[in-house]
CSV table of C-alpha atoms in Angstrom, one decimal:
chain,number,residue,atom,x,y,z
A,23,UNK,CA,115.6,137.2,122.1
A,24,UNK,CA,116.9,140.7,122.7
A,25,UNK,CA,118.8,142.6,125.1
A,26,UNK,CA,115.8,144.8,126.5
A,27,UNK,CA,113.2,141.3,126.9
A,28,UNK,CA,115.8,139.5,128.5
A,29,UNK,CA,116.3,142.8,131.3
A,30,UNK,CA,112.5,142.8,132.1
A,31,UNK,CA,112.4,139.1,132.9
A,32,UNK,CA,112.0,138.0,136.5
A,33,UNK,CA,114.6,137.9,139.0
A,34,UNK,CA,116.2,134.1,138.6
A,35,UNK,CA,114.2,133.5,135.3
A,36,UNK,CA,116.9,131.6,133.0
A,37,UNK,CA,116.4,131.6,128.8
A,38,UNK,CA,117.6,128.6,127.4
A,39,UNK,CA,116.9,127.5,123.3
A,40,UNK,CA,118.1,124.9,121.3
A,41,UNK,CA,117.1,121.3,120.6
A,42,UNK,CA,119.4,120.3,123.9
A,43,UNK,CA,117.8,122.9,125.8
A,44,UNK,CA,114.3,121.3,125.0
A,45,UNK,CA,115.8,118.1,126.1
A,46,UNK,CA,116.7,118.9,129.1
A,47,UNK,CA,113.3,120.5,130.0
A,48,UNK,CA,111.5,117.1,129.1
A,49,UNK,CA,114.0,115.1,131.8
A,50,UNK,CA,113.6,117.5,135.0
A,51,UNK,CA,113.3,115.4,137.6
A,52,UNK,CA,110.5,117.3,138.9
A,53,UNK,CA,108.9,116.5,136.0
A,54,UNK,CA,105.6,113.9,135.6
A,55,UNK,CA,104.1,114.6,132.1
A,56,UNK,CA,105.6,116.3,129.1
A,57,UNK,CA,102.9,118.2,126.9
A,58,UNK,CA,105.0,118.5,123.3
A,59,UNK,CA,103.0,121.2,120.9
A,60,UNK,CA,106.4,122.2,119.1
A,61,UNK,CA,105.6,122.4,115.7
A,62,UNK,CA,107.3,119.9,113.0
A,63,UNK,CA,110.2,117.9,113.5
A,64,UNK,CA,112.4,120.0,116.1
A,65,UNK,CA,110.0,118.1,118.5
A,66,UNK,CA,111.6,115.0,117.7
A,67,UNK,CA,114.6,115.0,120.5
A,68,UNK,CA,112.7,116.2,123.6
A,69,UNK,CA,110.1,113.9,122.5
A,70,UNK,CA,112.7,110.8,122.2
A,71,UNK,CA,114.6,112.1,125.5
A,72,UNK,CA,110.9,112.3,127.5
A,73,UNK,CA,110.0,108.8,127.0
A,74,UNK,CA,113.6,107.4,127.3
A,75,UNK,CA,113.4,109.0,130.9
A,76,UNK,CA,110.0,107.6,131.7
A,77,UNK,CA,107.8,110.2,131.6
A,78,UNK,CA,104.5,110.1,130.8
A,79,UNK,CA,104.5,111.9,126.7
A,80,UNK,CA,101.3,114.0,126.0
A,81,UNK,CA,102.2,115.3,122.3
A,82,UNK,CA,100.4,116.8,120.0
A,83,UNK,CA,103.9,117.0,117.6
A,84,UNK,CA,102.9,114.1,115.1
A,85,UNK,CA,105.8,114.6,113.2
A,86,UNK,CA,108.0,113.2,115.9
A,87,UNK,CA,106.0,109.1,116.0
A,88,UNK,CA,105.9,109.9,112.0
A,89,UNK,CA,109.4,110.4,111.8
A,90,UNK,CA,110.9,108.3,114.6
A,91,UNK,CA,108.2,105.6,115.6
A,92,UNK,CA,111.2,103.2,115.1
A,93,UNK,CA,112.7,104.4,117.5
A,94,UNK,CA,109.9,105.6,120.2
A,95,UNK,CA,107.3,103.1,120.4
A,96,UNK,CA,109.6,100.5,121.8
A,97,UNK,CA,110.1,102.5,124.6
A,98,UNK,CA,106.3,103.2,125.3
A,99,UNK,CA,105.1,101.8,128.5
A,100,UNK,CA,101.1,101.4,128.5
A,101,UNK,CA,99.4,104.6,129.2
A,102,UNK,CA,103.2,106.3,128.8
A,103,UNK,CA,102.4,107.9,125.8
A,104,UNK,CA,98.9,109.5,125.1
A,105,UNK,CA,97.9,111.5,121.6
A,106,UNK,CA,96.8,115.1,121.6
A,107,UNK,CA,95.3,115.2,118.0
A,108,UNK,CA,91.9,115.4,118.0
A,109,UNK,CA,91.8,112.3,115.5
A,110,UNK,CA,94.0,109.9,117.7
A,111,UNK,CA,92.7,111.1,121.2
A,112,UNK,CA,88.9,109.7,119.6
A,113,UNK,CA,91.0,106.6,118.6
A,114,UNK,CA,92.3,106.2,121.5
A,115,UNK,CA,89.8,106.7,123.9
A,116,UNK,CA,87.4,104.1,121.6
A,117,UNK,CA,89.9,101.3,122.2
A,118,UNK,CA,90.3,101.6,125.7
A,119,UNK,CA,89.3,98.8,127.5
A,120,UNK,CA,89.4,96.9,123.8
A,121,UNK,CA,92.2,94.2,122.7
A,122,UNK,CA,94.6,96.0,119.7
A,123,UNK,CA,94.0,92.8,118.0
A,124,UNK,CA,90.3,92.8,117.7
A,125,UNK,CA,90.4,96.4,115.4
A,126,UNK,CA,89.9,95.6,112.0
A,127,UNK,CA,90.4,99.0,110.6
A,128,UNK,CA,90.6,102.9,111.8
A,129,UNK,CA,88.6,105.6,110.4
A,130,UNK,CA,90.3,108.6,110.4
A,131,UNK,CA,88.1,111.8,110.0
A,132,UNK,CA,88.8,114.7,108.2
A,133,UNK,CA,86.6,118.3,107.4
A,134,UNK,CA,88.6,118.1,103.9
A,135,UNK,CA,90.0,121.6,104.3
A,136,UNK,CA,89.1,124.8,102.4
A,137,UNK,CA,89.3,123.5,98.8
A,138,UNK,CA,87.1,120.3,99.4
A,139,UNK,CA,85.7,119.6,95.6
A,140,UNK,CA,88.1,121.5,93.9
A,141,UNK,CA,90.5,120.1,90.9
A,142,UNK,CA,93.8,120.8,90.2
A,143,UNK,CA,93.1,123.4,87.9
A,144,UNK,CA,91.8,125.5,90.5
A,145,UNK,CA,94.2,124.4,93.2
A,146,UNK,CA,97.0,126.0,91.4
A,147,UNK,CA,95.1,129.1,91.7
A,148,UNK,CA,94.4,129.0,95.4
A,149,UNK,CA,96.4,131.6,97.8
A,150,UNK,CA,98.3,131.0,101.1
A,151,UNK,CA,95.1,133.4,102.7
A,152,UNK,CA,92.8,131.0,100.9
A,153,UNK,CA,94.7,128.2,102.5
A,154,UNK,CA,94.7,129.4,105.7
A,155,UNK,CA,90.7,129.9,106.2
A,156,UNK,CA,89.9,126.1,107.4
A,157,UNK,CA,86.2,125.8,107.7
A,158,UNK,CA,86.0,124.3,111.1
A,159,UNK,CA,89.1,124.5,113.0
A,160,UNK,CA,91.7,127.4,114.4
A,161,UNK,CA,95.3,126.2,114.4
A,162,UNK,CA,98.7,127.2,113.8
A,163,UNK,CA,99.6,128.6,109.9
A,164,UNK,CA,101.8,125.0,109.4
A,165,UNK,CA,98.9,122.6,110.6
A,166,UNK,CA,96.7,124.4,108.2
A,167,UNK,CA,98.1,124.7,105.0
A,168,UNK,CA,99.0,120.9,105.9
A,169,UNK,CA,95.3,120.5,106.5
A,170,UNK,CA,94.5,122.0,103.2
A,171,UNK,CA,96.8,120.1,101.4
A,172,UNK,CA,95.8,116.5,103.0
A,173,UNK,CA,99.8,115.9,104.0
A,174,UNK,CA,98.1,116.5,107.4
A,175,UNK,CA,95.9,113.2,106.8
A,176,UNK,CA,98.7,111.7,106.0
A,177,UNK,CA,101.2,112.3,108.6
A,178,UNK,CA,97.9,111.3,110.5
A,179,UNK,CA,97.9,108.0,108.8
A,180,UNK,CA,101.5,107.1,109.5
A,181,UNK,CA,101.2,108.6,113.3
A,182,UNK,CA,97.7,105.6,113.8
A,183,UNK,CA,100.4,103.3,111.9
A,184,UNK,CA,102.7,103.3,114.7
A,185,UNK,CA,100.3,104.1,117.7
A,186,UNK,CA,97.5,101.7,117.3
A,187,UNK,CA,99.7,98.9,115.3
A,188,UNK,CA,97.4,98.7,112.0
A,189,UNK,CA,98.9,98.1,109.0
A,190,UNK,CA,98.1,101.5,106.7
A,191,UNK,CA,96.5,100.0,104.2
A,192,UNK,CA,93.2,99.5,107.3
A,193,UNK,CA,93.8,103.4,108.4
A,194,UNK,CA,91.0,105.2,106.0
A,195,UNK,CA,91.2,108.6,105.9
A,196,UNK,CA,87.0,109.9,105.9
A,197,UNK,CA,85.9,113.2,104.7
A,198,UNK,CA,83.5,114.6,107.7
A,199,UNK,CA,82.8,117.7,106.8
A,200,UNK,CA,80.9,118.8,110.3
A,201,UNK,CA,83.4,117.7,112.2
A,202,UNK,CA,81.6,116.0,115.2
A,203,UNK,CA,82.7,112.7,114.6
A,204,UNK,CA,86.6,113.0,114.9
A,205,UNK,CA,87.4,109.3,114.4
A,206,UNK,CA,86.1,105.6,114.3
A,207,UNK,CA,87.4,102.1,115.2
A,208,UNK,CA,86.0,99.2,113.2
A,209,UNK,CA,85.9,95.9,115.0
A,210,UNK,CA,86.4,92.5,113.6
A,211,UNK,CA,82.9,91.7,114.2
A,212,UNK,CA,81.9,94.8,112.4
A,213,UNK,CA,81.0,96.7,115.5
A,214,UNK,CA,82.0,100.8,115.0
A,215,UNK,CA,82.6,102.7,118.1
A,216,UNK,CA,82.8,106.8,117.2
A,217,UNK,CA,83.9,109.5,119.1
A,218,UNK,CA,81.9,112.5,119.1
A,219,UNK,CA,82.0,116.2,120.5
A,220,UNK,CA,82.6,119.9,120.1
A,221,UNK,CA,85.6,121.2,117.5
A,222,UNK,CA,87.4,122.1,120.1
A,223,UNK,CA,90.9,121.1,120.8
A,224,UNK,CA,90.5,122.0,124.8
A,225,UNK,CA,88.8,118.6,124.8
A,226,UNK,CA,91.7,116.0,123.6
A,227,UNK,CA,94.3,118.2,125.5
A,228,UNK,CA,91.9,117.8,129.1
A,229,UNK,CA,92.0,114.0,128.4
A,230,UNK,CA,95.7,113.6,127.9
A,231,UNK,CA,96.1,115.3,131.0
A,232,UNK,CA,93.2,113.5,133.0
A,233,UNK,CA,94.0,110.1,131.7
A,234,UNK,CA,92.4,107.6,132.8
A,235,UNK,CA,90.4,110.1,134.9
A,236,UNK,CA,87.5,112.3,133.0
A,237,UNK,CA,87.2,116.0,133.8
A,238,UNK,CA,84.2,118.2,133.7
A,239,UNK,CA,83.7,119.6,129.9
A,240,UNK,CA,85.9,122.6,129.7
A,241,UNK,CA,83.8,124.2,126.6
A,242,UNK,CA,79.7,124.0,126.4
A,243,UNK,CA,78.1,120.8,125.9
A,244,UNK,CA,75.9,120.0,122.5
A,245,UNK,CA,72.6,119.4,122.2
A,246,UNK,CA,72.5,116.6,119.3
A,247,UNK,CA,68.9,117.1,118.8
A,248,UNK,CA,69.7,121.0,117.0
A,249,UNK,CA,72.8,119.3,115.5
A,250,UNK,CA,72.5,119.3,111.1
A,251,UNK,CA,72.9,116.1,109.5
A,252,UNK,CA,76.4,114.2,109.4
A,253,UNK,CA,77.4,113.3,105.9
A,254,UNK,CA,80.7,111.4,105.0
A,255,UNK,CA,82.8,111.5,101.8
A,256,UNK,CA,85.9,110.0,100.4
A,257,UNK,CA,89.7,111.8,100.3
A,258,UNK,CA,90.6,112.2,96.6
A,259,UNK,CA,94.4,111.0,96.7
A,260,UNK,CA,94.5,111.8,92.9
A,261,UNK,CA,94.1,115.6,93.7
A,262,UNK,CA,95.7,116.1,96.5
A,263,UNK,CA,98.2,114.0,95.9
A,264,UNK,CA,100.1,114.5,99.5
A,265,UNK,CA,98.0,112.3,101.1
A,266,UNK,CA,99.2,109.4,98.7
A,267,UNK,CA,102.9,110.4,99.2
A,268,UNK,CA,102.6,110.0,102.9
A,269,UNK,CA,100.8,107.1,102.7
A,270,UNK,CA,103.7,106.0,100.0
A,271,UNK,CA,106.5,106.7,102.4
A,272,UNK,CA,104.9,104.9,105.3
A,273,UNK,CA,104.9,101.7,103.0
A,274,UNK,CA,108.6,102.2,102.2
A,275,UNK,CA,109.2,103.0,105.9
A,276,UNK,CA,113.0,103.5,107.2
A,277,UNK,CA,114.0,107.2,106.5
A,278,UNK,CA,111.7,108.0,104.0
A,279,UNK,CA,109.4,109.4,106.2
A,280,UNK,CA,111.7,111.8,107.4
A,281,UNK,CA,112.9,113.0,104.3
A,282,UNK,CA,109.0,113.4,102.9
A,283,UNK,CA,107.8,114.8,106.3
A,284,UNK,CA,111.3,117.6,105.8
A,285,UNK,CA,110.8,118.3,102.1
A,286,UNK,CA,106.9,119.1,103.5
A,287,UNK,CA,107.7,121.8,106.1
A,288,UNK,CA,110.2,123.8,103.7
A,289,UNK,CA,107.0,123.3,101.1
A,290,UNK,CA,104.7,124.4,103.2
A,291,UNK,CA,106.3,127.7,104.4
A,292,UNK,CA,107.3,129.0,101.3
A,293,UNK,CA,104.1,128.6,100.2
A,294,UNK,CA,103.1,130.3,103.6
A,295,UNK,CA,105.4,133.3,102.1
A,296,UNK,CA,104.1,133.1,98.8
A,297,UNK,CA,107.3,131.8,96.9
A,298,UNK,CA,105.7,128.9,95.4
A,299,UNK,CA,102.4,127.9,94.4
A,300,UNK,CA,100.0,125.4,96.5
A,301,UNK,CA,100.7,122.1,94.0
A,302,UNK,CA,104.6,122.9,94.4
A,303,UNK,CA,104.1,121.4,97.7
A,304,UNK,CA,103.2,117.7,96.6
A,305,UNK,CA,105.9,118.2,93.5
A,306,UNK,CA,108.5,119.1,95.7
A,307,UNK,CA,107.4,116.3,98.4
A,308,UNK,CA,107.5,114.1,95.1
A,309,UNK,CA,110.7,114.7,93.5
A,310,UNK,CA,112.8,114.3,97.2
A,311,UNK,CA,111.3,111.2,98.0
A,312,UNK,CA,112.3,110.0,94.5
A,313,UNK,CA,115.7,111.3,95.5
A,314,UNK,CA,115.8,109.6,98.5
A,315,UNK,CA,117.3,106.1,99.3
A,316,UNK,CA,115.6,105.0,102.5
A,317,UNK,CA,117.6,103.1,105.2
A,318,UNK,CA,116.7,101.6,108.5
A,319,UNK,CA,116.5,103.8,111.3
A,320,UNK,CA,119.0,103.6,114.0
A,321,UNK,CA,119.2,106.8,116.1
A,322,UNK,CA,117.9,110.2,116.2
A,323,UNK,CA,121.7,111.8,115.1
A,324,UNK,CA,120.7,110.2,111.7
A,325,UNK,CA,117.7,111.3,111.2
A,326,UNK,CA,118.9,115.0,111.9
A,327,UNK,CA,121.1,114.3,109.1
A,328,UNK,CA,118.1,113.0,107.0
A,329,UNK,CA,116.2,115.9,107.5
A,330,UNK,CA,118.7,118.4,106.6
A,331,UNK,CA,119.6,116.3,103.5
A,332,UNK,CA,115.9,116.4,102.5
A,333,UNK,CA,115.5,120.2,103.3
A,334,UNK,CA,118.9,121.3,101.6
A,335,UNK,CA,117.3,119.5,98.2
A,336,UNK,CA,113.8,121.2,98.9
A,337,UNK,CA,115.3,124.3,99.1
A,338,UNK,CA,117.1,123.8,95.6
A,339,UNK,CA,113.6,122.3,93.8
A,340,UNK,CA,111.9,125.8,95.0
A,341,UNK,CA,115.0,128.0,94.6
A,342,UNK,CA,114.7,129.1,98.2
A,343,UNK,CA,117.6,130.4,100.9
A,344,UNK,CA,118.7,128.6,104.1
A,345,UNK,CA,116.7,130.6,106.3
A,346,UNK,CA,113.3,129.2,104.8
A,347,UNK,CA,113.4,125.9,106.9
């Protein structure tokens, strides 16, 4: 931040940055509920810090349970941490009052991005522009290419692994192209219970912060009977091939999801920036994890180090500087 912005802040306004500084914003002791939006893993320590002090989490940082869930979700009181993403807000709010052993399986909803139907022929084609024109939602640059690419599915995947405690094998990823239905829980007695509503983010973030109250509808209601029809499809894993990777490193489990969810975000922005093409994201993702032994984790400090082990090898597959990621 420069000189001149720093002079025209108000009187006793302090300007504090880092990981730490994050931190210590997440402990204040005047502080109830942390909302976490920080993009990608530099979430992960006020996250960690948030819950260890008892405050109530509302994230919508999904990198943070993908990469650390060891390590969080056994200090999770009930009701202490509450998802953001549209996807695990739906989830969520279908189970409540439900036993976590009675799900059979999640359904996790997806539009399918920009380049639903294509092959990889004309993925290699595609353009960071292209990429960033989602059909159905507005969100940050990262979110969308990762939507585009499925590696946003995926992290989904892992993130229901560790929230909702079902094995990712029963988290199917559903290709929803409307949007309206933004996730499903299967019960062992076959019973489905949907959540539906406006593509709107202003809804999931109203719940986390009313839980277990319910607002009035901060964007215009729908009127179901002028809604079109609600189709379903299935991901193609074999084309975008991110999906599978995350799904991969969620099955091998210790540190492997940080490194995949690292070698991702220095993917994903040069992409962003045009120095690689759209499938070098999935072979770069590929080739770390292959490079990658995973251990058990044990502490945030190591998987820092995991993460900047994973980038510094990304950076050399793409043949990209420091300052990328």
């Amino acid at each position: 931040m420069s000189d001149s912005i720093l002079a025209e802040l108000p009187q006793g306004c302090e300007v504090h940055a880092d990981h730490q500084s994050l931190a210590e914003l997440a402990t204040l002791p005047e502080v109830d509920c942390v909302v976490s939006a920080v993009v990608g893993f530099a979430g992960i320590r006020a996250g960690y810090t948030a819950l260890s002090a008892g405050k109530v989490l509302a994230y919508a940082n999904k990198e943070t349970i993908v990469v650390a869930g060891d390590l969080l979700m056994p200090l999770v009181r009930p009701g202490q941490l509450i998802p953001v993403d549209s996807e695990h807000s739906a989830i969520y709010q279908c189970i409540v009052g439900h036993r976590t052993s009675d799900v059979h399986a999640l359904w996790l909803t997806c539009s399918g991005g920009p380049f639903y139907g294509m092959d990889r022929a004309a993925l290699s084609k595609v353009t960071a522009a292209d990429a960033l024109a989602h059909p159905t939602w507005s969100m940050g640059p990262k979110i969308t290419v990762d939507s585009a690419s499925l590696m946003n599915k995926g992290l989904e995947v892992l993130e229901a692994y560790h929230l909702f405690e079902v094995p990712i094998d029963r988290v199917n990823v559903l290709v929803q192209r409307q949007s309206r239905i933004h996730s499903m829980v299967e019960f062992a007695d076959g019973a489905t219970i949907a959540q539906l509503g406006p593509s709107d983010m202003r809804i999931p973030i109203q719940y986390a912060l009313s839980y277990p109250e319910r607002w009035e509808a901060p964007v215009p209601r729908i009127d179901y009977c002028d809604e079109p029809e609600i189709s379903f499809g299935r991901a193609d894993e074999e084309t975008f091939g991110c999906l599978a990777l995350a799904k991969e490193a969620g099955h091998i489990g210790g540190t492997m999801p940080c490194a995949m969810n690292a070698a991702n975000e220095v993917a994903n922005k040069a992409f962003r920036l045009g120095l690689c093409g759209f499938l070098d994201i999935e072979g770069t993702v590929r080739r770390v994890m292959n490079n990658t032994d995973s251990v058990p984790v044990e502490s945030v400090e190591q998987l820092m180090e995991t993460d900047e082990r994973a980038r510094e090898q990304a950076r050399k597959i793409l043949g990209v500087g420091e300052g990328m990621a």
